[in-house]
mmCIF file of C-alpha atoms in Angstrom:
data_model
loop_
_atom_site.group_PDB
_atom_site.id
_atom_site.type_symbol
_atom_site.label_atom_id
_atom_site.label_comp_id
_atom_site.label_asym_id
_atom_site.label_seq_id
_atom_site.Cartn_x
_atom_site.Cartn_y
_atom_site.Cartn_z
ATOM 1 C CA UNK T 28 38.838 -83.617 228.601
ATOM 2 C CA UNK T 29 36.942 -85.443 228.238
ATOM 3 C CA UNK T 30 33.715 -84.190 230.340
ATOM 4 C CA UNK T 31 35.125 -80.632 228.449
ATOM 5 C CA UNK T 32 34.280 -82.182 224.965
ATOM 6 C CA UNK T 33 31.350 -84.133 225.835
ATOM 7 C CA UNK T 34 29.769 -81.194 227.057
ATOM 8 C CA UNK T 35 30.789 -78.635 224.145
ATOM 9 C CA UNK T 36 29.567 -81.600 221.860
ATOM 10 C CA UNK T 37 26.146 -81.754 223.656
ATOM 11 C CA UNK T 38 25.892 -78.230 224.391
ATOM 12 C CA UNK T 39 25.914 -77.066 220.999
ATOM 13 C CA UNK T 40 23.441 -79.677 219.701
ATOM 14 C CA UNK T 41 21.003 -78.260 221.823
ATOM 15 C CA UNK T 42 21.388 -74.787 220.606
ATOM 16 C CA UNK T 43 21.663 -76.404 217.309
ATOM 17 C CA UNK T 44 17.887 -78.301 217.327
ATOM 18 C CA UNK T 45 20.417 -81.139 216.500
ATOM 19 C CA UNK T 46 20.562 -85.333 218.731
ATOM 20 C CA UNK T 47 24.728 -84.769 218.499
ATOM 21 C CA UNK T 48 27.259 -82.529 217.505
ATOM 22 C CA UNK T 49 31.323 -83.096 217.169
ATOM 23 C CA UNK T 50 33.013 -80.015 217.773
ATOM 24 C CA UNK T 51 36.631 -80.349 217.784
ATOM 25 C CA UNK T 52 40.206 -78.257 217.484
ATOM 26 C CA UNK T 53 41.044 -80.765 215.067
ATOM 27 C CA UNK T 54 38.900 -79.368 212.791
ATOM 28 C CA UNK T 55 41.099 -76.929 211.475
ATOM 29 C CA UNK T 56 38.821 -75.791 208.989
ATOM 30 C CA UNK T 57 35.454 -74.820 207.709
ATOM 31 C CA UNK T 58 35.909 -76.823 204.164
ATOM 32 C CA UNK T 59 37.521 -80.168 206.443
ATOM 33 C CA UNK T 60 33.746 -79.882 209.021
ATOM 34 C CA UNK T 61 32.352 -79.672 205.354
ATOM 35 C CA UNK T 62 33.324 -82.128 203.690
ATOM 36 C CA UNK T 63 33.688 -84.661 206.581
ATOM 37 C CA UNK T 64 30.009 -84.700 207.081
ATOM 38 C CA UNK T 65 30.049 -86.036 203.420
ATOM 39 C CA UNK T 66 31.935 -89.091 203.010
ATOM 40 C CA UNK T 67 29.975 -89.456 206.265
ATOM 41 C CA UNK T 68 26.735 -89.349 204.198
ATOM 42 C CA UNK T 69 27.809 -90.185 200.014
ATOM 43 C CA UNK T 70 28.852 -93.928 198.898
ATOM 44 C CA UNK T 71 29.747 -95.234 195.238
ATOM 45 C CA UNK T 72 27.130 -94.729 193.112
ATOM 46 C CA UNK T 73 25.454 -91.755 195.133
ATOM 47 C CA UNK T 74 25.090 -87.984 193.148
ATOM 48 C CA UNK T 75 25.344 -85.216 195.071
ATOM 49 C CA UNK T 76 23.238 -82.445 194.356
ATOM 50 C CA UNK T 77 24.206 -78.764 194.925
ATOM 51 C CA UNK T 78 20.908 -77.234 195.107
ATOM 52 C CA UNK T 79 21.843 -73.174 194.567
ATOM 53 C CA UNK T 80 23.908 -72.837 192.420
ATOM 54 C CA UNK T 81 27.685 -73.549 193.048
ATOM 55 C CA UNK T 82 30.109 -75.056 196.151
ATOM 56 C CA UNK T 83 32.113 -72.652 197.753
ATOM 57 C CA UNK T 84 35.621 -72.385 196.395
ATOM 58 C CA UNK T 85 37.117 -74.594 198.544
ATOM 59 C CA UNK T 86 34.815 -77.328 197.917
ATOM 60 C CA UNK T 87 35.026 -77.525 194.358
ATOM 61 C CA UNK T 88 38.617 -79.515 195.035
ATOM 62 C CA UNK T 89 37.029 -82.302 197.741
ATOM 63 C CA UNK T 90 33.938 -83.254 195.077
ATOM 64 C CA UNK T 91 36.413 -83.543 192.105
ATOM 65 C CA UNK T 92 35.336 -80.483 190.059
ATOM 66 C CA UNK T 93 38.309 -79.577 189.810
ATOM 67 C CA UNK T 94 41.749 -80.491 189.757
ATOM 68 C CA UNK T 95 41.419 -82.867 191.761
ATOM 69 C CA UNK T 96 42.524 -85.986 190.314
ATOM 70 C CA UNK T 97 43.789 -89.890 192.841
ATOM 71 C CA UNK T 98 43.895 -87.184 195.894
ATOM 72 C CA UNK T 99 40.564 -89.123 197.365
ATOM 73 C CA UNK T 100 37.580 -86.592 196.851
ATOM 74 C CA UNK T 101 33.850 -87.588 196.250
ATOM 75 C CA UNK T 102 34.798 -88.394 191.959
ATOM 76 C CA UNK T 103 37.899 -90.524 192.816
ATOM 77 C CA UNK T 104 35.010 -92.516 194.949
ATOM 78 C CA UNK T 105 32.082 -92.905 192.778
ATOM 79 C CA UNK T 106 30.015 -89.860 193.423
ATOM 80 C CA UNK T 107 29.123 -87.567 190.852
ATOM 81 C CA UNK T 108 27.951 -84.189 190.646
ATOM 82 C CA UNK T 109 24.915 -81.526 189.840
ATOM 83 C CA UNK T 110 23.926 -78.276 190.270
ATOM 84 C CA UNK T 111 20.722 -76.732 190.442
ATOM 85 C CA UNK T 112 21.631 -73.315 188.081
ATOM 86 C CA UNK T 113 20.080 -70.378 190.861
ATOM 87 C CA UNK T 114 17.050 -68.403 189.249
ATOM 88 C CA UNK T 115 17.439 -64.696 187.587
ATOM 89 C CA UNK T 116 17.148 -62.890 190.563
ATOM 90 C CA UNK T 117 20.058 -64.779 192.230
ATOM 91 C CA UNK T 118 17.637 -66.794 194.176
ATOM 92 C CA UNK T 119 16.761 -70.694 194.043
ATOM 93 C CA UNK T 120 14.685 -71.150 191.232
ATOM 94 C CA UNK T 121 11.948 -73.465 193.219
ATOM 95 C CA UNK T 122 10.533 -74.602 190.404
ATOM 96 C CA UNK T 123 13.954 -76.211 189.025
ATOM 97 C CA UNK T 124 14.461 -77.610 192.411
ATOM 98 C CA UNK T 125 10.849 -79.470 192.289
ATOM 99 C CA UNK T 126 11.442 -81.653 190.632
ATOM 100 C CA UNK T 127 15.750 -81.605 190.309
ATOM 101 C CA UNK T 128 16.044 -84.967 192.476
ATOM 102 C CA UNK T 129 17.087 -88.716 191.096
ATOM 103 C CA UNK T 130 17.047 -91.974 192.698
ATOM 104 C CA UNK T 131 20.229 -92.167 193.164
ATOM 105 C CA UNK T 132 20.448 -88.313 194.441
ATOM 106 C CA UNK T 133 22.257 -89.427 197.702
ATOM 107 C CA UNK T 134 23.192 -85.438 199.163
ATOM 108 C CA UNK T 135 21.336 -82.727 199.044
ATOM 109 C CA UNK T 136 23.597 -79.831 199.888
ATOM 110 C CA UNK T 137 22.199 -76.429 200.715
ATOM 111 C CA UNK T 138 25.102 -73.508 201.575
ATOM 112 C CA UNK T 139 23.605 -70.792 203.487
ATOM 113 C CA UNK T 140 25.201 -67.969 202.446
ATOM 114 C CA UNK T 141 26.290 -66.876 199.569
ATOM 115 C CA UNK T 142 29.685 -67.733 199.313
ATOM 116 C CA UNK T 143 31.843 -65.448 196.329
ATOM 117 C CA UNK T 144 29.057 -65.853 194.312
ATOM 118 C CA UNK T 145 26.661 -62.980 193.791
ATOM 119 C CA UNK T 146 23.540 -64.616 194.734
ATOM 120 C CA UNK T 147 20.939 -63.690 197.425
ATOM 121 C CA UNK T 148 21.782 -66.007 201.840
ATOM 122 C CA UNK T 149 19.647 -67.783 202.286
ATOM 123 C CA UNK T 150 16.761 -67.601 204.911
ATOM 124 C CA UNK T 151 15.322 -70.008 207.412
ATOM 125 C CA UNK T 152 12.451 -70.403 205.872
ATOM 126 C CA UNK T 153 13.921 -71.284 202.565
ATOM 127 C CA UNK T 154 16.244 -73.879 203.907
ATOM 128 C CA UNK T 155 12.631 -75.147 205.297
ATOM 129 C CA UNK T 156 11.176 -75.379 201.865
ATOM 130 C CA UNK T 157 14.078 -76.634 200.677
ATOM 131 C CA UNK T 158 14.254 -79.618 202.771
ATOM 132 C CA UNK T 159 10.389 -80.173 201.734
ATOM 133 C CA UNK T 160 10.933 -80.297 198.233
ATOM 134 C CA UNK T 161 13.504 -82.382 198.699
ATOM 135 C CA UNK T 162 11.956 -85.338 201.104
ATOM 136 C CA UNK T 163 9.112 -85.520 198.723
ATOM 137 C CA UNK T 164 10.429 -86.052 195.660
ATOM 138 C CA UNK T 165 13.439 -88.340 198.152
ATOM 139 C CA UNK T 166 12.465 -88.846 201.177
ATOM 140 C CA UNK T 167 16.006 -91.337 201.784
ATOM 141 C CA UNK T 168 18.398 -88.431 200.003
ATOM 142 C CA UNK T 169 20.359 -86.519 203.135
ATOM 143 C CA UNK T 170 20.256 -82.975 203.254
ATOM 144 C CA UNK T 171 23.547 -81.627 204.573
ATOM 145 C CA UNK T 172 23.636 -77.004 205.107
ATOM 146 C CA UNK T 173 27.069 -75.190 204.690
ATOM 147 C CA UNK T 174 26.520 -73.425 207.929
ATOM 148 C CA UNK T 175 29.391 -70.955 207.659
ATOM 149 C CA UNK T 176 28.196 -68.104 208.373
ATOM 150 C CA UNK T 177 24.256 -68.232 208.960
ATOM 151 C CA UNK T 178 24.769 -69.216 212.817
ATOM 152 C CA UNK T 179 21.973 -68.103 214.999
ATOM 153 C CA UNK T 180 22.338 -64.749 212.617
ATOM 154 C CA UNK T 181 17.650 -65.965 212.840
ATOM 155 C CA UNK T 182 15.719 -67.671 215.638
ATOM 156 C CA UNK T 183 16.155 -71.479 213.793
ATOM 157 C CA UNK T 184 18.490 -73.248 213.149
ATOM 158 C CA UNK T 185 19.243 -75.951 209.485
ATOM 159 C CA UNK T 186 18.647 -78.934 212.112
ATOM 160 C CA UNK T 187 15.313 -77.658 213.586
ATOM 161 C CA UNK T 188 13.599 -77.297 210.274
ATOM 162 C CA UNK T 189 14.876 -81.299 209.104
ATOM 163 C CA UNK T 190 18.371 -80.605 207.885
ATOM 164 C CA UNK T 191 20.144 -83.928 208.763
ATOM 165 C CA UNK T 192 23.725 -82.699 208.758
ATOM 166 C CA UNK T 193 25.201 -79.068 208.743
ATOM 167 C CA UNK T 194 28.650 -77.729 209.012
ATOM 168 C CA UNK T 195 31.101 -75.075 209.394
ATOM 169 C CA UNK T 196 34.000 -73.763 211.010
ATOM 170 C CA UNK T 197 35.008 -72.495 214.705
ATOM 171 C CA UNK T 198 36.470 -68.806 213.096
ATOM 172 C CA UNK T 199 33.653 -67.568 212.412
ATOM 173 C CA UNK T 200 29.830 -66.746 214.206
ATOM 174 C CA UNK T 201 30.095 -69.892 216.361
ATOM 175 C CA UNK T 202 33.533 -69.113 217.738
ATOM 176 C CA UNK T 203 32.553 -66.026 219.099
ATOM 177 C CA UNK T 204 35.674 -64.546 217.606
ATOM 178 C CA UNK T 205 37.574 -66.007 221.123
ATOM 179 C CA UNK T 206 37.589 -69.837 219.572
ATOM 180 C CA UNK T 207 41.468 -69.916 217.736
ATOM 181 C CA UNK T 208 39.859 -72.708 216.004
ATOM 182 C CA UNK T 209 37.786 -76.040 215.298
ATOM 183 C CA UNK T 210 34.967 -76.500 213.783
ATOM 184 C CA UNK T 211 31.945 -78.376 214.331
ATOM 185 C CA UNK T 212 29.675 -81.275 212.232
ATOM 186 C CA UNK T 213 25.586 -81.629 214.062
ATOM 187 C CA UNK T 214 22.715 -83.916 213.359
ATOM 188 C CA UNK T 215 21.298 -86.663 212.940
ATOM 189 C CA UNK T 216 23.292 -88.890 215.739
ATOM 190 C CA UNK T 217 24.512 -91.673 213.852
ATOM 191 C CA UNK T 218 25.040 -89.630 210.865
ATOM 192 C CA UNK T 219 27.214 -87.311 213.004
ATOM 193 C CA UNK T 220 28.742 -90.664 214.972
ATOM 194 C CA UNK T 221 29.562 -91.085 210.504
ATOM 195 C CA UNK T 222 31.165 -87.699 209.939
ATOM 196 C CA UNK T 223 33.294 -88.143 212.951
ATOM 197 C CA UNK T 224 34.817 -91.418 211.986
ATOM 198 C CA UNK T 225 35.736 -89.892 208.525
ATOM 199 C CA UNK T 226 37.771 -86.586 211.832
ATOM 200 C CA UNK T 227 39.455 -89.537 213.030
ATOM 201 C CA UNK T 228 38.983 -92.868 212.321
ATOM 202 C CA UNK T 229 36.391 -95.468 212.905
ATOM 203 C CA UNK T 230 35.621 -97.540 215.950
ATOM 204 C CA UNK T 231 37.246 -94.125 216.964
ATOM 205 C CA UNK T 232 34.969 -91.730 216.401
ATOM 206 C CA UNK T 233 33.503 -88.910 219.106
ATOM 207 C CA UNK T 234 35.999 -90.821 221.621
ATOM 208 C CA UNK T 235 39.414 -88.983 220.793
ATOM 209 C CA UNK T 236 40.543 -85.531 219.912
ATOM 210 C CA UNK T 237 41.833 -83.802 223.212
ATOM 211 C CA UNK T 238 42.134 -79.946 223.209
ATOM 212 C CA UNK T 239 44.329 -78.197 225.797
ATOM 213 C CA UNK T 240 43.035 -75.905 228.193
ATOM 214 C CA UNK T 241 42.958 -72.825 227.404
ATOM 215 C CA UNK T 242 41.735 -73.733 223.716
ATOM 216 C CA UNK T 243 37.942 -75.753 225.121
ATOM 217 C CA UNK T 244 37.159 -73.280 228.331
ATOM 218 C CA UNK T 245 38.481 -70.753 224.587
ATOM 219 C CA UNK T 246 35.687 -72.850 222.809
ATOM 220 C CA UNK T 247 33.420 -72.375 225.740
ATOM 221 C CA UNK T 248 33.568 -68.503 225.827
ATOM 222 C CA UNK T 249 33.639 -68.079 222.322
ATOM 223 C CA UNK T 250 29.770 -70.131 222.399
ATOM 224 C CA UNK T 251 28.606 -68.247 224.946
ATOM 225 C CA UNK T 252 29.422 -64.365 223.000
ATOM 226 C CA UNK T 253 28.932 -65.726 220.023
ATOM 227 C CA UNK T 254 24.988 -64.879 219.266
ATOM 228 C CA UNK T 255 26.284 -61.094 220.666
ATOM 229 C CA UNK T 256 28.802 -60.805 218.067
ATOM 230 C CA UNK T 257 26.582 -61.944 215.427
ATOM 231 C CA UNK T 258 24.260 -59.066 216.132
ATOM 232 C CA UNK T 259 26.171 -57.051 216.268
ATOM 233 C CA UNK T 260 27.062 -57.824 212.556
ATOM 234 C CA UNK T 261 23.329 -58.117 211.231
ATOM 235 C CA UNK T 262 21.080 -55.379 213.940
ATOM 236 C CA UNK T 263 19.847 -52.232 213.846
ATOM 237 C CA UNK T 264 19.040 -50.305 216.718
ATOM 238 C CA UNK T 265 17.034 -47.019 217.346
ATOM 239 C CA UNK T 266 16.735 -45.692 221.473
ATOM 240 C CA UNK T 267 15.420 -43.401 222.918
ATOM 241 C CA UNK T 268 17.821 -40.362 225.070
ATOM 242 C CA UNK T 269 15.603 -38.048 227.155
ATOM 243 C CA UNK T 270 17.055 -34.282 228.034
ATOM 244 C CA UNK T 271 19.045 -34.072 230.638
ATOM 245 C CA UNK T 272 18.759 -31.654 233.524
ATOM 246 C CA UNK T 273 21.403 -30.633 235.927
ATOM 247 C CA UNK T 274 21.167 -27.327 237.843
ATOM 248 C CA UNK T 275 24.161 -28.796 239.069
ATOM 249 C CA UNK T 276 25.902 -29.967 235.710
ATOM 250 C CA UNK T 277 23.755 -26.619 234.002
ATOM 251 C CA UNK T 278 23.238 -29.844 231.126
ATOM 252 C CA UNK T 279 20.125 -30.295 228.282
ATOM 253 C CA UNK T 280 21.408 -32.862 225.440
ATOM 254 C CA UNK T 281 18.835 -32.047 223.389
ATOM 255 C CA UNK T 282 19.026 -35.456 220.960
ATOM 256 C CA UNK T 283 16.659 -37.082 221.599
ATOM 257 C CA UNK T 284 16.676 -40.152 219.494
ATOM 258 C CA UNK T 285 20.202 -41.649 218.107
ATOM 259 C CA UNK T 286 19.733 -44.128 215.601
ATOM 260 C CA UNK T 287 22.739 -46.548 215.372
ATOM 261 C CA UNK T 288 23.811 -48.685 211.992
ATOM 262 C CA UNK T 289 25.790 -51.683 212.729
ATOM 263 C CA UNK T 290 28.403 -53.707 210.823
ATOM 264 C CA UNK T 291 27.254 -54.646 207.236
ATOM 265 C CA UNK T 292 24.324 -51.807 207.365
ATOM 266 C CA UNK T 293 26.663 -49.366 208.093
ATOM 267 C CA UNK T 294 28.670 -50.859 204.669
ATOM 268 C CA UNK T 295 26.246 -51.628 202.342
ATOM 269 C CA UNK T 296 24.680 -48.220 203.111
ATOM 270 C CA UNK T 297 28.079 -45.925 202.056
ATOM 271 C CA UNK T 298 28.573 -47.839 199.133
ATOM 272 C CA UNK T 299 25.502 -47.730 197.469
ATOM 273 C CA UNK T 300 25.102 -43.952 198.645
ATOM 274 C CA UNK T 301 28.610 -43.686 196.528
ATOM 275 C CA UNK T 302 27.004 -46.088 193.510
ATOM 276 C CA UNK T 303 28.194 -49.398 194.348
ATOM 277 C CA UNK T 304 26.137 -52.268 193.758
ATOM 278 C CA UNK T 305 25.348 -54.707 197.552
ATOM 279 C CA UNK T 306 23.977 -57.426 198.383
ATOM 280 C CA UNK T 307 21.741 -57.811 200.644
ATOM 281 C CA UNK T 308 20.517 -54.161 200.220
ATOM 282 C CA UNK T 309 20.606 -51.316 203.704
ATOM 283 C CA UNK T 310 17.521 -52.836 204.732
ATOM 284 C CA UNK T 311 17.270 -55.804 203.859
ATOM 285 C CA UNK T 312 16.617 -58.675 205.122
ATOM 286 C CA UNK T 313 19.974 -60.350 207.250
ATOM 287 C CA UNK T 314 20.285 -64.132 206.556
ATOM 288 C CA UNK T 315 24.180 -64.257 207.051
ATOM 289 C CA UNK T 316 26.743 -62.016 208.392
ATOM 290 C CA UNK T 317 29.120 -61.146 204.641
ATOM 291 C CA UNK T 318 28.325 -58.206 203.302
ATOM 292 C CA UNK T 319 28.759 -57.877 199.734
ATOM 293 C CA UNK T 320 30.052 -55.118 197.317
ATOM 294 C CA UNK T 321 30.903 -55.681 193.171
ATOM 295 C CA UNK T 322 33.470 -53.104 193.278
ATOM 296 C CA UNK T 323 34.486 -54.294 189.771
ATOM 297 C CA UNK T 324 37.828 -54.120 189.104
ATOM 298 C CA UNK T 325 41.343 -55.289 190.422
ATOM 299 C CA UNK T 326 42.526 -52.323 191.923
ATOM 300 C CA UNK T 327 39.361 -51.083 193.554
ATOM 301 C CA UNK T 328 39.419 -54.536 195.299
ATOM 302 C CA UNK T 329 42.579 -54.532 196.409
ATOM 303 C CA UNK T 330 42.276 -50.661 197.472
ATOM 304 C CA UNK T 331 40.315 -51.197 199.012
ATOM 305 C CA UNK T 332 41.096 -54.352 200.765
ATOM 306 C CA UNK T 333 44.428 -51.861 201.562
ATOM 307 C CA UNK T 334 42.180 -49.658 203.885
ATOM 308 C CA UNK T 335 39.513 -51.728 205.937
ATOM 309 C CA UNK T 336 44.190 -53.805 206.837
ATOM 310 C CA UNK T 337 45.106 -50.283 207.358
ATOM 311 C CA UNK T 338 41.454 -49.620 210.028
ATOM 312 C CA UNK T 339 42.330 -53.174 212.087
ATOM 313 C CA UNK T 340 43.325 -52.864 215.970
ATOM 314 C CA UNK T 341 45.952 -55.613 214.867
ATOM 315 C CA UNK T 342 47.988 -56.390 212.176
ATOM 316 C CA UNK T 343 47.715 -51.658 210.540
ATOM 317 C CA UNK T 344 51.315 -51.996 208.826
ATOM 318 C CA UNK T 345 50.870 -54.918 207.565
ATOM 319 C CA UNK T 346 49.500 -54.998 203.641
ATOM 320 C CA UNK T 347 47.229 -57.209 202.253
ATOM 321 C CA UNK T 348 48.984 -59.130 198.730
ATOM 322 C CA UNK T 349 46.638 -61.442 196.315
ATOM 323 C CA UNK T 350 48.169 -64.709 195.498
ATOM 324 C CA UNK T 351 46.988 -67.989 195.036
ATOM 325 C CA UNK T 352 45.512 -69.503 198.008
ATOM 326 C CA UNK T 353 45.425 -73.575 198.588
ATOM 327 C CA UNK T 354 42.207 -74.872 197.942
ATOM 328 C CA UNK T 355 41.157 -71.733 196.256
ATOM 329 C CA UNK T 356 40.144 -71.359 192.088
ATOM 330 C CA UNK T 357 41.729 -67.292 191.183
ATOM 331 C CA UNK T 358 44.301 -65.084 193.504
ATOM 332 C CA UNK T 359 42.369 -63.985 196.469
ATOM 333 C CA UNK T 360 43.564 -61.504 198.513
ATOM 334 C CA UNK T 361 42.101 -61.064 202.596
ATOM 335 C CA UNK T 362 42.584 -58.340 204.746
ATOM 336 C CA UNK T 363 41.584 -59.514 208.143
ATOM 337 C CA UNK T 364 42.872 -58.035 211.173
ATOM 338 C CA UNK T 365 41.675 -59.919 213.613
ATOM 339 C CA UNK T 366 42.518 -60.384 217.373
ATOM 340 C CA UNK T 367 42.051 -65.262 216.529
ATOM 341 C CA UNK T 368 43.990 -65.175 213.569
ATOM 342 C CA UNK T 369 40.990 -66.010 210.681
ATOM 343 C CA UNK T 370 38.308 -64.889 212.700
ATOM 344 C CA UNK T 371 35.775 -63.360 210.916
ATOM 345 C CA UNK T 372 33.168 -61.838 213.458
ATOM 346 C CA UNK T 373 35.504 -58.585 214.019
ATOM 347 C CA UNK T 374 36.775 -56.688 211.347
ATOM 348 C CA UNK T 375 37.145 -58.621 207.524
ATOM 349 C CA UNK T 376 36.888 -58.970 204.499
ATOM 350 C CA UNK T 377 38.744 -60.519 201.313
ATOM 351 C CA UNK T 378 37.494 -61.670 197.507
ATOM 352 C CA UNK T 379 38.606 -63.241 194.240
ATOM 353 C CA UNK T 380 40.932 -61.203 191.917
ATOM 354 C CA UNK T 381 38.132 -62.061 188.619
ATOM 355 C CA UNK T 382 35.071 -60.835 187.980
ATOM 356 C CA UNK T 383 32.536 -59.665 188.703
ATOM 357 C CA UNK T 384 35.689 -57.973 191.343
ATOM 358 C CA UNK T 385 33.224 -58.166 194.766
ATOM 359 C CA UNK T 386 34.583 -57.517 198.461
ATOM 360 C CA UNK T 387 32.846 -59.391 200.927
ATOM 361 C CA UNK T 388 33.102 -57.840 204.076
ATOM 362 C CA UNK T 389 31.669 -59.509 207.890
ATOM 363 C CA UNK T 390 31.739 -56.642 210.320
ATOM 364 C CA UNK T 391 30.859 -56.490 214.092
ATOM 365 C CA UNK T 392 31.369 -53.866 215.218
ATOM 366 C CA UNK T 393 29.898 -51.002 217.689
ATOM 367 C CA UNK T 394 28.900 -46.779 216.298
#
C-alpha cells in the first residue's frame, strides 16, 4: 500500500510538472482537495483574492461568504476575501488584475473552468499571464489553481507555468472514468506537505491514508486512460477513407472523407443551430471539457437533463429531480448515467435552477 501511494504520487507529479503530489481516495471531492490546498496556503491576517470572478458554488462556504459561521471556514480563521470581477466579454479583466494584489494577499485563486458561471474557461496561456502579473505585484503571494475539468486538455499544466499548487477531483478528468473516488493536490513540495497535513494531521502528512488494492489499481488505470478520455471530449477530427474495390466482395465505398464531431462540440453544434447560446462556441478553442448551454427557464433545464439521463447506458430509467445539495447555493439538477457514480467524463450534465438557467455538459464519446 505504501509503495503504491508513493508511486502514484510520483507519477502524478511528473505528469503535471510538479515537485510533489498527494493523490488519495480520502479526498472525497474536488472541493475537499481545494479546501485543503487553501488552508495550506493561508494564515490569519491573509487575504484570499479570486482573480476570475466568483468561485464555484461549493467553495463559498469554505471561504465564508455564505452561511458558514463557526464551522471552520477561512473567514472564521481571520482570512479576508476579495474578488476581481470578470470583464464584459466574460474573460479576465487584465487592467484590474494589473493592480489587484495587495501586500496582505496571501493567495490568489484561479478557477480554470467556467464552473456555474457564464464565462470563458481559462487556457494555459491566460494562466501563465495571470501568474506573471500576480508575482510582479507581490512575489510572496501564492497562486492556487482550481484545476477541475481542465486536466490534460492542453499540453501543459499550471505548475509548468508557475502555479504554486493545483487541486482537483479524480472523478473528473484525471480519473479517466475508472477511479471511483478521490482527489489530488500537486505543486511545490513544502506546500503539498502542508495540504497533506490538513487532510490527515500535522506530523502525519503523506505517510498515512490506506487504499484497498482494487481502488489503487483503478486510480492508476484511470490516470493511464485519462488523456484518451479527455481527448474524446474535446477533439474534432477528420480522416480520409479511400474507395475500396474488391472483386470478391463487389464493394465500392463512395465516401472519401468522414467528419466526426465529438463530445462538447456535438452539443455546441446542435444547440447553437437550434438558436441557443452556447459557451464555448462550436469552433472555438477548448480549455476544459465543459460545454455550457443557456436554456432560459427552469422547465427547459429540467427537460434537458431528463433526456440526457434517458440516453445514458446506466440508470436510463431514472428521472433526475432538482433539489438542494450540500454546498450549493441554489437547487441543482444532475443527470449522471456513468459507470462510476459521480464521474463526469462519460455523459453527464448538471445545472443550478437560477438565471440564466444554463446546463453544463461533460461528454466523452465516439460518434
